[in-house]
XYZ file of C-alpha atoms in Angstrom:
203
model
C 21.704 25.924 15.422
C 18.262 27.319 15.160
C 15.261 24.953 15.484
C 13.055 24.436 12.424
C 9.727 26.201 12.467
C 6.866 24.511 14.104
C 4.287 23.178 11.525
C 0.828 23.808 13.148
C -0.754 20.939 11.111
C 1.744 18.521 12.676
C 1.858 19.662 16.356
C 1.098 17.004 18.924
C 1.833 14.124 16.543
C 3.240 11.288 18.529
C 6.690 9.828 17.634
C 8.473 6.783 18.994
C 12.231 7.322 19.190
C 14.249 4.123 19.215
C 17.888 4.938 19.973
C 20.321 3.366 22.480
C 22.913 6.230 22.402
C 21.835 8.600 25.070
C 23.611 11.626 23.598
C 21.972 11.045 20.116
C 18.669 10.458 21.864
C 18.890 13.660 23.874
C 19.641 15.817 20.908
C 16.919 14.200 18.709
C 14.404 14.463 21.529
C 15.153 18.077 22.230
C 14.758 19.179 18.555
C 11.610 17.014 17.934
C 9.878 18.288 20.968
C 10.824 21.845 20.051
C 9.090 21.347 16.751
C 5.886 20.434 18.614
C 6.042 16.680 18.551
C 5.261 14.329 21.445
C 8.180 11.907 21.839
C 8.188 8.504 23.497
C 11.494 6.670 23.773
C 12.789 3.134 24.014
C 16.420 1.922 23.755
C 16.316 -1.460 22.045
C 14.493 -3.325 19.371
C 12.436 -5.579 21.619
C 11.104 -2.772 23.582
C 10.291 -1.023 20.253
C 8.189 -3.998 19.127
C 6.406 -4.147 22.416
C 5.562 -0.512 22.341
C 4.284 -0.699 18.792
C 1.934 -3.630 19.719
C 0.476 -1.479 22.498
C -0.162 1.774 20.543
C 0.901 2.887 17.127
C 2.462 6.347 16.980
C 2.339 8.604 13.904
C 6.006 7.974 13.056
C 9.002 5.951 14.221
C 12.541 7.170 14.307
C 14.554 3.978 14.391
C 18.297 3.517 14.831
C 19.716 0.798 12.663
C 22.264 -0.617 15.160
C 20.353 -1.616 18.357
C 21.015 -4.070 21.151
C 18.972 -7.273 20.920
C 17.667 -7.084 17.345
C 18.805 -4.509 14.957
C 16.702 -1.746 13.294
C 16.393 -3.635 10.047
C 14.826 -6.601 11.734
C 12.593 -4.465 13.851
C 11.448 -2.702 10.623
C 10.666 -6.010 8.968
C 8.670 -7.256 11.949
C 6.843 -4.058 12.275
C 5.749 -4.096 8.652
C 3.900 -7.403 9.288
C 1.219 -5.565 11.232
C 1.616 -1.805 10.672
C 2.221 0.764 7.932
C 3.439 3.414 10.402
C 6.047 5.644 8.729
C 9.638 4.925 9.737
C 12.771 7.028 9.464
C 15.888 5.036 9.979
C 19.116 6.423 11.471
C 22.347 4.687 10.387
C 26.008 5.144 10.845
C 26.525 2.934 7.816
C 26.854 5.031 4.586
C 27.276 2.295 2.043
C 24.495 2.157 -0.522
C 23.799 -1.578 0.265
C 23.227 -0.689 3.932
C 20.819 2.147 3.096
C 19.034 -0.194 0.616
C 18.637 -2.893 3.296
C 16.754 -0.514 5.407
C 14.481 0.709 2.623
C 13.776 -2.795 1.511
C 12.838 -3.731 5.075
C 10.155 -1.053 4.881
C 11.667 2.191 6.097
C 10.267 5.280 4.432
C 13.479 7.280 4.631
C 17.017 7.198 6.127
C 19.388 9.647 7.659
C 23.144 8.971 7.958
C 24.935 9.664 11.308
C 26.286 12.162 12.260
C 23.207 14.037 11.190
C 21.983 17.574 11.539
C 19.069 17.565 14.133
C 17.414 20.258 12.146
C 17.498 17.905 9.113
C 15.985 15.211 11.268
C 13.056 17.383 12.127
C 12.641 18.521 8.529
C 12.587 14.907 7.243
C 10.023 13.934 9.939
C 7.843 16.755 9.052
C 8.125 15.893 5.278
C 7.195 12.257 5.856
C 4.263 13.213 8.037
C 2.989 15.768 5.408
C 3.123 13.003 2.781
C 1.194 10.678 5.206
C -1.507 13.308 5.735
C -1.744 13.904 1.931
C -2.008 10.214 1.242
C -4.710 9.650 3.950
C -7.432 11.604 2.122
C -10.532 9.424 2.554
C -11.604 7.398 -0.433
C -15.166 7.565 -1.619
C -17.121 4.350 -1.266
C -18.112 2.709 -4.486
C -19.973 -0.340 -5.848
C -18.697 -3.004 -8.147
C -21.151 -5.811 -9.026
C -22.488 -7.206 -5.833
C -19.853 -5.563 -3.792
C -19.940 -2.215 -1.893
C -16.460 -1.078 -0.659
C -15.905 1.645 1.935
C -12.067 1.674 2.013
C -11.852 4.515 4.618
C -14.105 2.701 7.060
C -12.538 -0.701 6.069
C -16.009 -2.195 5.406
C -17.074 -4.309 2.463
C -20.513 -5.956 1.877
C -21.835 -8.311 -0.834
C -25.530 -8.028 -1.800
C -25.939 -5.841 1.215
C -24.513 -8.283 3.695
C -21.365 -7.152 5.510
C -18.442 -9.542 5.137
C -16.453 -10.471 8.267
C -12.845 -10.387 6.904
C -9.393 -10.393 8.563
C -7.269 -7.298 7.941
C -5.299 -8.986 5.206
C -8.463 -10.525 3.608
C -9.836 -7.041 3.424
C -6.721 -5.585 1.880
C -6.632 -8.276 -0.738
C -10.366 -8.082 -1.632
C -10.138 -4.232 -1.754
C -7.213 -4.415 -4.058
C -8.974 -6.619 -6.495
C -12.099 -4.439 -6.451
C -10.017 -1.332 -7.147
C -8.355 -3.184 -10.192
C -11.197 -5.013 -11.918
C -10.519 -7.256 -14.886
C -6.792 -7.074 -14.257
C -4.535 -10.151 -13.642
C -1.741 -10.036 -11.087
C 1.015 -12.576 -10.447
C 2.170 -13.492 -6.946
C 5.090 -10.954 -6.954
C 2.731 -8.126 -7.810
C 0.331 -9.008 -5.018
C 3.303 -9.198 -2.530
C 4.400 -5.800 -3.580
C 0.917 -4.171 -3.647
C -0.838 -5.910 -0.703
C 1.942 -7.170 1.470
C 4.293 -4.182 0.704
C 7.048 -6.490 -0.713
C 7.453 -8.337 2.500
C 7.659 -11.826 0.945
C 9.591 -13.172 4.049
C 6.332 -13.087 6.013
C 4.166 -14.660 3.303
C 4.032 -18.356 2.694
C 2.605 -20.168 -0.152
C -0.507 -22.198 0.645
C 0.121 -26.004 0.511
């Protein structure tokens, strides 16, 4: 099978491959590197979480069935602190199983056995969307607030606000949607990415 063409806009992007099957990992690694990607590898869910807390790659290729904690749980935990794109590999073809992965935060899935060429093409497709979506937003003013979303800075009456990452995301969301009312479910979807399991009501 021929390798997909190298996309010069995506070369040297760093991927994390999380796969415990050495045969699958070898094939995936070979094709991904041939496409110009830098590939780091771990073999279980706990090592994946540890790797992601140290450095966030451009994309994660994540097997669903892993020793320790499975890929769906890894996906849920990663989504607490990162929006890194994730492609899930699964030997389970039932619709419910695929939905589980997508609901946990995966951006796409690929059913085993898979074509390694398709794996590369899907990775390239996700990364192109990510690059397209990452076009810097122009700063703007609303009332006393000045928001620079690209730099993740916000000020009020010229004074910079010291906010946590989640506080910034929430305030930025409201500033981008003035005079609109949102219920809790809408905020969970839009700000927390639908990950209600990690969000608790205030007492």
